[in-house]
Coordinates of C-alpha atoms and ligand atoms in Angstrom, one line a residue:
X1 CA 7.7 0.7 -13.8
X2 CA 9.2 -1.1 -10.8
X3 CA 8.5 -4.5 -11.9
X4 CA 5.8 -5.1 -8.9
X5 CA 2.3 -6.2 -10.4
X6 CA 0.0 -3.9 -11.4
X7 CA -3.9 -5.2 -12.0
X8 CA -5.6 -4.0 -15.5
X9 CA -8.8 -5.2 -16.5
X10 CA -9.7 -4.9 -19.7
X11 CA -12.8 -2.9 -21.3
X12 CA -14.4 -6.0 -22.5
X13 CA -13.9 -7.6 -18.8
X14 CA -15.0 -4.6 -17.4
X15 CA -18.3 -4.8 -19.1
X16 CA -19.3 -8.4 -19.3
X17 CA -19.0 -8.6 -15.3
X18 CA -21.0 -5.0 -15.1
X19 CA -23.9 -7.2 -17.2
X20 CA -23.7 -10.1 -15.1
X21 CA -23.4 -8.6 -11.6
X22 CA -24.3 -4.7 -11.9
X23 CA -22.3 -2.4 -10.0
X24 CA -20.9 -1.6 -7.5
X25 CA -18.1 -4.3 -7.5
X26 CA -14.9 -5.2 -6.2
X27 CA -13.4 -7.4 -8.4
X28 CA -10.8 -9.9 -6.8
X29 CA -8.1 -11.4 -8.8
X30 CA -6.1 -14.2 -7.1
X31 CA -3.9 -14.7 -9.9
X32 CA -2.3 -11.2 -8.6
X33 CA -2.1 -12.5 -4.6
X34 CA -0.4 -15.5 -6.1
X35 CA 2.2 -12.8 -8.1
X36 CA 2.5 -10.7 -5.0
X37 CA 3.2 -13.6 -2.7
X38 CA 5.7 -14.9 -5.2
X39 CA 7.4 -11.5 -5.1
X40 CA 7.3 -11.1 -1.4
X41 CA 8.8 -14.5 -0.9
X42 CA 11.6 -13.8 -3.8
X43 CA 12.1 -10.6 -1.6
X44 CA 12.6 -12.6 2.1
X45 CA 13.5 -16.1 0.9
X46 CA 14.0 -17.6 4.2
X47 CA 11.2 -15.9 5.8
X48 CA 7.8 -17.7 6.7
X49 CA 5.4 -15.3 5.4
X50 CA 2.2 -15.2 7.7
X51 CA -0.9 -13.6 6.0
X52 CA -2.8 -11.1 8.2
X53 CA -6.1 -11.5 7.3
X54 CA -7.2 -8.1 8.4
X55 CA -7.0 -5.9 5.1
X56 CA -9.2 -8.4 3.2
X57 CA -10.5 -11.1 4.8
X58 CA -12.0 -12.9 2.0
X59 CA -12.1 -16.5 1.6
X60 CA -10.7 -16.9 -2.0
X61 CA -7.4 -14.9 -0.5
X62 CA -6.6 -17.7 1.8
X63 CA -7.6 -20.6 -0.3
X64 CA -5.3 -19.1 -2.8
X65 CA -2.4 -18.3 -0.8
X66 CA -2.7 -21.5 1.6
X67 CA -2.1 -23.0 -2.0
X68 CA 1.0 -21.1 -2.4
X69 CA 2.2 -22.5 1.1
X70 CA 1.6 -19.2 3.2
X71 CA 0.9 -19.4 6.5
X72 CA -1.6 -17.1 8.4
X73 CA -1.7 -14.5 10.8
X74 CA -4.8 -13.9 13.0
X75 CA -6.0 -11.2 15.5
X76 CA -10.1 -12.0 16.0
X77 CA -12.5 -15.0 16.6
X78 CA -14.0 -13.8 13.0
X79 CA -10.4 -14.7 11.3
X80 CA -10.0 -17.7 13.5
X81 CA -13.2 -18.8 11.9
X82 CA -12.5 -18.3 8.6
X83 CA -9.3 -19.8 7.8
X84 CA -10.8 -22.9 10.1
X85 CA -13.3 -22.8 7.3
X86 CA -11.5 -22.7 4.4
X87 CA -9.2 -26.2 6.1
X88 CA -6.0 -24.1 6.9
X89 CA -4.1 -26.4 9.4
X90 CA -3.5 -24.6 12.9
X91 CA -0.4 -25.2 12.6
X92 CA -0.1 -22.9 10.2
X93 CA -1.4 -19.8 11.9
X94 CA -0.4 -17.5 14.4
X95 CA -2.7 -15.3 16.7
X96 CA -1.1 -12.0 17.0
X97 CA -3.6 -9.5 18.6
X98 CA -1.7 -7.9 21.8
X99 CA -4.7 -7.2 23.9
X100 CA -7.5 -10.5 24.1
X101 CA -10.3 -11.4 26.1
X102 CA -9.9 -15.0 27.8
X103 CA -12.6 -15.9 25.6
X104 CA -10.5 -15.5 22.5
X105 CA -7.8 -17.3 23.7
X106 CA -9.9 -20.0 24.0
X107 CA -11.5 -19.9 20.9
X108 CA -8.0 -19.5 19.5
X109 CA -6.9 -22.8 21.4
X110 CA -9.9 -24.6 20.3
X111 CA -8.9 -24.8 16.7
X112 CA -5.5 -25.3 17.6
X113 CA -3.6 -21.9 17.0
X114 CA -1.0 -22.1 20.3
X115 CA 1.2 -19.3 19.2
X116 CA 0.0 -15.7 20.8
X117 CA 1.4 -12.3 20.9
X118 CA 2.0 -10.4 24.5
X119 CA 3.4 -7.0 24.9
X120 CA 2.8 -6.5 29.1
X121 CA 2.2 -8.1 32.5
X122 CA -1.3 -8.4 32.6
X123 CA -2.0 -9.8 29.2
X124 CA 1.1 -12.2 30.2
X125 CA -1.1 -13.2 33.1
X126 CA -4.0 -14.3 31.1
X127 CA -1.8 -17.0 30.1
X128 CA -1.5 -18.9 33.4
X129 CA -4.1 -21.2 33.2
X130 CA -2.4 -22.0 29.7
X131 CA 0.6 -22.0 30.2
X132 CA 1.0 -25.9 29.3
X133 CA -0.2 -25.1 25.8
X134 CA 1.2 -22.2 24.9
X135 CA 3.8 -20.1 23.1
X136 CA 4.5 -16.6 23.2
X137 CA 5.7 -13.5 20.8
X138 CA 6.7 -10.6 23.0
X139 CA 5.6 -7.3 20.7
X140 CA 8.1 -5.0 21.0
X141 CA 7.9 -1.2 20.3
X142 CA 9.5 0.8 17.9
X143 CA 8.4 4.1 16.7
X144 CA 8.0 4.8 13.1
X145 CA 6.6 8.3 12.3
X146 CA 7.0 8.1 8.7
X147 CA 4.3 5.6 7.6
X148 CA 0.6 6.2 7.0
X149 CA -0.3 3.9 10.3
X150 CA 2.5 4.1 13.1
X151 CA 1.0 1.4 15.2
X152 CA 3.9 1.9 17.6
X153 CA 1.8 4.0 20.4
X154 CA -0.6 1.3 20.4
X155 CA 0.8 -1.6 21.0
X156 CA 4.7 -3.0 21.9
X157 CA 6.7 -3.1 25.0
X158 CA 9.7 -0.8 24.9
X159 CA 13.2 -2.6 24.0
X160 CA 14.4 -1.5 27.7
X161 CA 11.8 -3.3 29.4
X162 CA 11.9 -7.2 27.0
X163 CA 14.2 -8.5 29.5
X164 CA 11.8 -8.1 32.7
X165 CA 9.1 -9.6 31.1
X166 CA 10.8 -12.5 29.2
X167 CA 11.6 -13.3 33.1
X168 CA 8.4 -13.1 34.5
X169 CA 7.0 -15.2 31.9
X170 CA 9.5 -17.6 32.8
X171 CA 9.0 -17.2 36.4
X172 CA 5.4 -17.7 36.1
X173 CA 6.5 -21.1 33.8
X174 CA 4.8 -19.4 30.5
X175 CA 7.1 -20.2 27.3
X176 CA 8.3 -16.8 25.4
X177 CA 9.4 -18.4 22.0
X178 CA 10.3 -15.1 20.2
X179 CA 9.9 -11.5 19.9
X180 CA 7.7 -9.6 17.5
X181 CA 7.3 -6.0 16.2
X182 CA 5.0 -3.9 13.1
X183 CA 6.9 -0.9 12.4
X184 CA 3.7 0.5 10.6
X185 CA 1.7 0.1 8.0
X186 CA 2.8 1.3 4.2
X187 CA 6.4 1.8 5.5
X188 CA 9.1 3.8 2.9
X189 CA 12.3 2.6 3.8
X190 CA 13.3 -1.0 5.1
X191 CA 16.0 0.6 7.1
X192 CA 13.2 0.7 9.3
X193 CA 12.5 -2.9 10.1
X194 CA 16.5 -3.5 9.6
X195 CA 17.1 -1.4 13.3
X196 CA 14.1 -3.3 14.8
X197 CA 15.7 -6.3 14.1
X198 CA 19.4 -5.3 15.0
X199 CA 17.9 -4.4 18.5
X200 CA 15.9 -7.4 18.6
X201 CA 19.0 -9.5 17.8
X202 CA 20.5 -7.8 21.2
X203 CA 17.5 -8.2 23.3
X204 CA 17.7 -12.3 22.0
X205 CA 21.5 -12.4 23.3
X206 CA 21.0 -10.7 26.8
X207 CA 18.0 -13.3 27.3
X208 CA 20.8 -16.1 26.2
X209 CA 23.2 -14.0 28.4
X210 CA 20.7 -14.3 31.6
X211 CA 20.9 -17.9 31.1
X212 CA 17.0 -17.9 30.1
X213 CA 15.2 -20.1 27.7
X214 CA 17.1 -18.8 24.3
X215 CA 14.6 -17.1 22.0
X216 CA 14.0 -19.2 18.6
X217 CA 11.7 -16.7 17.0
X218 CA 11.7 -13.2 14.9
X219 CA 8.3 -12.0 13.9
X220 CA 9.4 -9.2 11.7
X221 CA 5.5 -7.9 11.8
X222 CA 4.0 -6.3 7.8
X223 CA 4.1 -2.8 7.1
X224 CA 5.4 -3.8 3.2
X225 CA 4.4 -1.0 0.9
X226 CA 2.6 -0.9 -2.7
X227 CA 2.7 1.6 -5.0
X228 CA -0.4 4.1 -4.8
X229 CA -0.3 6.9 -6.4
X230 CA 3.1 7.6 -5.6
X231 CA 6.6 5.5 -6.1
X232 CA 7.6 3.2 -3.6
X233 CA 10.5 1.0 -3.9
X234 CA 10.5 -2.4 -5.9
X235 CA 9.9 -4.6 -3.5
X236 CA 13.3 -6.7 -3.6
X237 CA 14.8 -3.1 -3.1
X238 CA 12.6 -2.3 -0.3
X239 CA 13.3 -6.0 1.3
X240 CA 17.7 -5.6 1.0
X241 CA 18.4 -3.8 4.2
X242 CA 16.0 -6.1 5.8
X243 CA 17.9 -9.0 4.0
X244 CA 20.9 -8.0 5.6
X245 CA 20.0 -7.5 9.3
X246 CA 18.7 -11.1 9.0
X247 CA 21.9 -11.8 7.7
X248 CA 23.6 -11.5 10.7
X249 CA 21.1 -13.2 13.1
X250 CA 22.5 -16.9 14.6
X251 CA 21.1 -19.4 12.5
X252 CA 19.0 -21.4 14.3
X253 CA 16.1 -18.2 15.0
X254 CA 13.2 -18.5 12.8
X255 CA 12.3 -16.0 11.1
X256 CA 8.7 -15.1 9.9
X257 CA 6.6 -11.8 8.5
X258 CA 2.7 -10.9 9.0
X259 CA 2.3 -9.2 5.2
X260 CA -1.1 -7.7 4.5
X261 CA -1.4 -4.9 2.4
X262 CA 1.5 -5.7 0.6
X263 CA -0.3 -9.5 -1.1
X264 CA -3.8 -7.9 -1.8
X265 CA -4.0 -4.4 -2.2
X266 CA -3.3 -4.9 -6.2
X267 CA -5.3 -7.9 -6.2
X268 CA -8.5 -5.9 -6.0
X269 CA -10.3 -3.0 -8.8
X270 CA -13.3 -1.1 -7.9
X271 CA -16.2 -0.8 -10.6
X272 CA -19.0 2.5 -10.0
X273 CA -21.4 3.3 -12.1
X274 CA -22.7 6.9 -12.4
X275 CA -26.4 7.2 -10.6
X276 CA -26.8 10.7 -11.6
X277 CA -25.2 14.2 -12.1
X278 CA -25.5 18.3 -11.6
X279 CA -23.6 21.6 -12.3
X280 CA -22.2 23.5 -9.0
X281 CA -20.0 26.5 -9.2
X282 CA -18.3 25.5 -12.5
X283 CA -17.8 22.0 -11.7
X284 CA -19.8 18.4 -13.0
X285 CA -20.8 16.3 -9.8
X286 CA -20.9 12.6 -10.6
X287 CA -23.1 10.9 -8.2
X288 CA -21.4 7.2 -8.0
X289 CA -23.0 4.2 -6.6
X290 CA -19.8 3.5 -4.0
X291 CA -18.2 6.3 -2.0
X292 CA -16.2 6.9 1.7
X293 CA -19.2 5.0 3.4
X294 CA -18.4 1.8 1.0
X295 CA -15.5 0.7 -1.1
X296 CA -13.4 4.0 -0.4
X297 CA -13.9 3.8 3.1
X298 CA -10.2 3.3 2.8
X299 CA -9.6 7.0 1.9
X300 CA -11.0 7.7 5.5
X301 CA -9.7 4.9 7.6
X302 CA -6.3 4.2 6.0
X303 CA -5.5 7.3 4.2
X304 CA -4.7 5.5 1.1
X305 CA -4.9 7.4 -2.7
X306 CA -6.2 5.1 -5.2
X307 CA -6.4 5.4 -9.1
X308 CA -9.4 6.3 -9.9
X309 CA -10.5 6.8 -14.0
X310 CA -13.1 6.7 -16.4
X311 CA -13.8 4.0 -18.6
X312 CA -15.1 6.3 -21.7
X313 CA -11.7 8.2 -22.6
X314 CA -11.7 11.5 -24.3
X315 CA -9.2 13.9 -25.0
X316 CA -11.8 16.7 -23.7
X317 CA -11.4 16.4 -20.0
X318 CA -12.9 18.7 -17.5
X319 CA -12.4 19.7 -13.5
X320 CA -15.1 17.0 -12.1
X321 CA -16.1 16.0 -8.6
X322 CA -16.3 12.5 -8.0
X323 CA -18.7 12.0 -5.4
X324 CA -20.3 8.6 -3.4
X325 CA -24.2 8.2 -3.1
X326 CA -25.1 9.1 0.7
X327 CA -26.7 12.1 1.7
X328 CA -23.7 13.2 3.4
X329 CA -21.5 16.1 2.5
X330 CA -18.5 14.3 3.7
X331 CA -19.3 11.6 0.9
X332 CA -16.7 13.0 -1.7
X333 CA -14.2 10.5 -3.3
X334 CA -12.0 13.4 -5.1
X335 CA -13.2 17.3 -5.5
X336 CA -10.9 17.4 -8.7
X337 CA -10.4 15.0 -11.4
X338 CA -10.1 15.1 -14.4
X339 CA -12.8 13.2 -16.4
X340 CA -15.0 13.3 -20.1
X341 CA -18.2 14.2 -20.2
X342 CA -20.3 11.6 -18.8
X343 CA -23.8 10.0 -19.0
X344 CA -25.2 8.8 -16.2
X345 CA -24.8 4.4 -16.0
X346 CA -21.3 5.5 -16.8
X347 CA -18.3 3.4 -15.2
X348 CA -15.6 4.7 -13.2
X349 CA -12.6 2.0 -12.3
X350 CA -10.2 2.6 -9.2
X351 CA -7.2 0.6 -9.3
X352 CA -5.3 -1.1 -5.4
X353 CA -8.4 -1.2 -4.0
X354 CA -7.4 -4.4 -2.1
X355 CA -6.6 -3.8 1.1
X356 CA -8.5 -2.0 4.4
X357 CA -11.6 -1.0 1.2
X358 CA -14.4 -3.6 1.4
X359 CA -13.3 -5.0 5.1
X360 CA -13.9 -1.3 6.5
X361 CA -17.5 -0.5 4.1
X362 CA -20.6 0.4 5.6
X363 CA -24.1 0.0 4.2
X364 CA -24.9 3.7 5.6
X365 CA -27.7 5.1 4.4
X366 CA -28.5 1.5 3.0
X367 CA -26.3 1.1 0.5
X368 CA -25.7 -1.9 0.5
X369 CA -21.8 -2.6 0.1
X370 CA -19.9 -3.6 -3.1
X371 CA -20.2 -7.5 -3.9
X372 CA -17.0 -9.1 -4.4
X373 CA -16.2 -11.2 -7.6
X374 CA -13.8 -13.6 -7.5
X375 CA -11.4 -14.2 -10.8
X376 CA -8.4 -16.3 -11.1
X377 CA -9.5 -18.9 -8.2
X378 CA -11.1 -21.8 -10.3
X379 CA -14.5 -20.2 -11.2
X380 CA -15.7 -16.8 -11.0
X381 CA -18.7 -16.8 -8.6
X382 CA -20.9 -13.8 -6.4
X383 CA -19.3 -14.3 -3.4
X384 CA -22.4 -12.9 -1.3
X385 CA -24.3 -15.9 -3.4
X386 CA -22.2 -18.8 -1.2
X387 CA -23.0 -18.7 2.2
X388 CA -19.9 -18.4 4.9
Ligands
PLP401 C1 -2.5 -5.0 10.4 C2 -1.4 -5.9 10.9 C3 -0.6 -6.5 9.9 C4 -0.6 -6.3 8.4 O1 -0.1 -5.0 8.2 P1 0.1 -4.5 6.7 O2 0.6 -3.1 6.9 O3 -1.2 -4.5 6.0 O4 1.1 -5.4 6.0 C5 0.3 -7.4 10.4 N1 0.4 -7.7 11.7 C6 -0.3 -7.1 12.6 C7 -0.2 -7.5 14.1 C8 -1.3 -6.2 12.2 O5 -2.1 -5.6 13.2

């Protein structure tokens, strides 16, 4: 037990939301993204921590955490629009996509978000006509092959090459405020983000050193892991080496964190029901009514192992194939667990299913994807029943 939350519903919850809203669900419980928060923030105390909206972009997530005095990291128009929506100050928020259109700028600057993320020249350039408004992250680069998403190759300028553009921009008269990075998503070690920020720390003093506008800003990106199905660090573990390479960063630099995964993948459990069933080559195949085009689209996309059990428990458990409700052969969720015997209408529960599930479903084949119930906010509503 590493003392990070882990989400249980009970039998009797399980079953009273299955007779009020069928299945498939995703049930959302904001009473964990408030315990996750807390923990993250326990972890980072002096860090501002920025939710990215991406892994679950669900309205209930930022009401709940704009209540626990987060602030908000955004990438598209869509995100713009929602936390404008739910009332989050601009102030508040940050719009951290490297690569934009001039059209999402301006829809950026038109709720008021003035904080954008650059990593080269020509997106630096976009910001000319802006220039008066705006301030600027540089994304810098550092490669991370040990995490399940090194977003490294995509996106970041490499440390060698901060200097040139933090004087461009200034040539050009565009504010550079700070520098960010994202060492990767579901990162193992925090010795990871603790070299990122020792080489950030000496990119900061050669732009004091060139006599240039002195950097007041460290965006230390998310990447913070959750425990799947196999251990990860406690988070206040995780969070000492980065605790410690802040440590020794002048005072007066800001420091702030984009966490996504990390507040709402526990926040989030998956209810199937069985739609039908056959013998092939020794094994049971349950037919759910969620699979890799829906809810576990995350098995796919983000290469993520969730929990995934029965409700009915048995001590007779046999070899099963767990498989979603399309017509196509990729459509497996698991080609061996362990399960009972089981009737068809049967539940099956998966556990973390929080972040980069529901945002990346399909309704392939028409399935139409999982509904998302809201508990722990201040009513538990149909969220597809309220209209955006
Ligand atoms: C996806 C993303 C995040 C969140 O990453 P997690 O690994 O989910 O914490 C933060 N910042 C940026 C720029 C991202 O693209």
């Amino acid at each position: 037990m590493n003392g990070d939350v882990a989400n249980s519903l009970d039998s009797n919850t399980i079953g009273s939301l299955v007779t009020q809203f069928g299945t498939p669900l995703m049930v959302l419980d904001c009473d964990v993204v408030r315990q996750q928060y807390r923990a993250l923030q326990d972890a980072l105390p002096n860090v501002e921590l920025h939710y990215a909206l991406k892994p679950l972009p669900h309205p209930a997530v930022v009401r709940t955490l704009l209540a626990e005095g987060a602030y908000f990291d955004l990438a598209t128009n869509g995100e713009v629009d929602l936390v404008q929506s739910v009332g989050v100050p601009s102030e508040r928020t940050i719009q951290t996509h490297p690569i934009k259109r001039d059209s999402d700028i301006q829809h950026a600057l038109r709720y008021g978000c003035t904080v954008f993320v650059v990593d080269n020249v020509n997106e630096l350039e976009k910001f000319i006509p802006y220039r008066d408004q705006v301030e600027l992250l540089l994304r810098v680069s550092f490669p991370n092959a040990d995490v399940l998403a090194d977003l490294s190759k995509k996106f970041g300028c490499k440390p060698e090459q901060a200097l040139e553009l933090i004087t461009h921009a200034f040539d050009l008269g565009i504010r550079i405020k700070g520098l960010s990075f994202h060492v990767g998503s579901q990162t193992r070690s925090g010795d990871k983000y603790a070299i990122a920020i020792s080489r950030c720390n000496e990119i900061m003093q050669q732009v004091t050193d060139a006599g240039l506008p002195v950097l007041s800003t460290l965006d230390i990106g998310g990447g913070f892991p959750v425990q799947y199905t196999a251990d990860v660090l406690p988070i206040s573990i995780f969070c000492e080496p980065i605790r410690q390479a802040l440590n020794v960063l002048p005072e007066t630099v800001r420091v702030i964190a984009e966490p996504g995964r990390y507040l709402v993948a526990p926040s989030v459990t998956n209810i199937a029901s069985v739609m039908g069933q056959a013998e092939r080559n020794g094994q049971t195949w349950y037919y759910l009514d969620d699979g890799i085009y829906g809810s576990f689209s995350g098995l796919m996309f983000d290469e993520a192992k969730y929990e995934t059990k029965s409700v009915k428990q048995s001590n007779e458990v046999y070899s099963s194939v767990l498989a979603g409700p399309t017509c196509d052969s990729i459509d497996v969720i698991s080609d061996n667990i362990m399960l009972p015997k089981l009737n068809n209408g049967d539940l099956i529960v998966s556990t973390m299913m929080g972040a980069y599930c529901s945002c990346t479903a399909t309704d392939f084949n028409f399935f139409k994807k999982a509904d998302v119930i809201v508990m722990g906010e201040e009513t538990v509503f149909d969220s597809n029943s309220i209209s955006a």
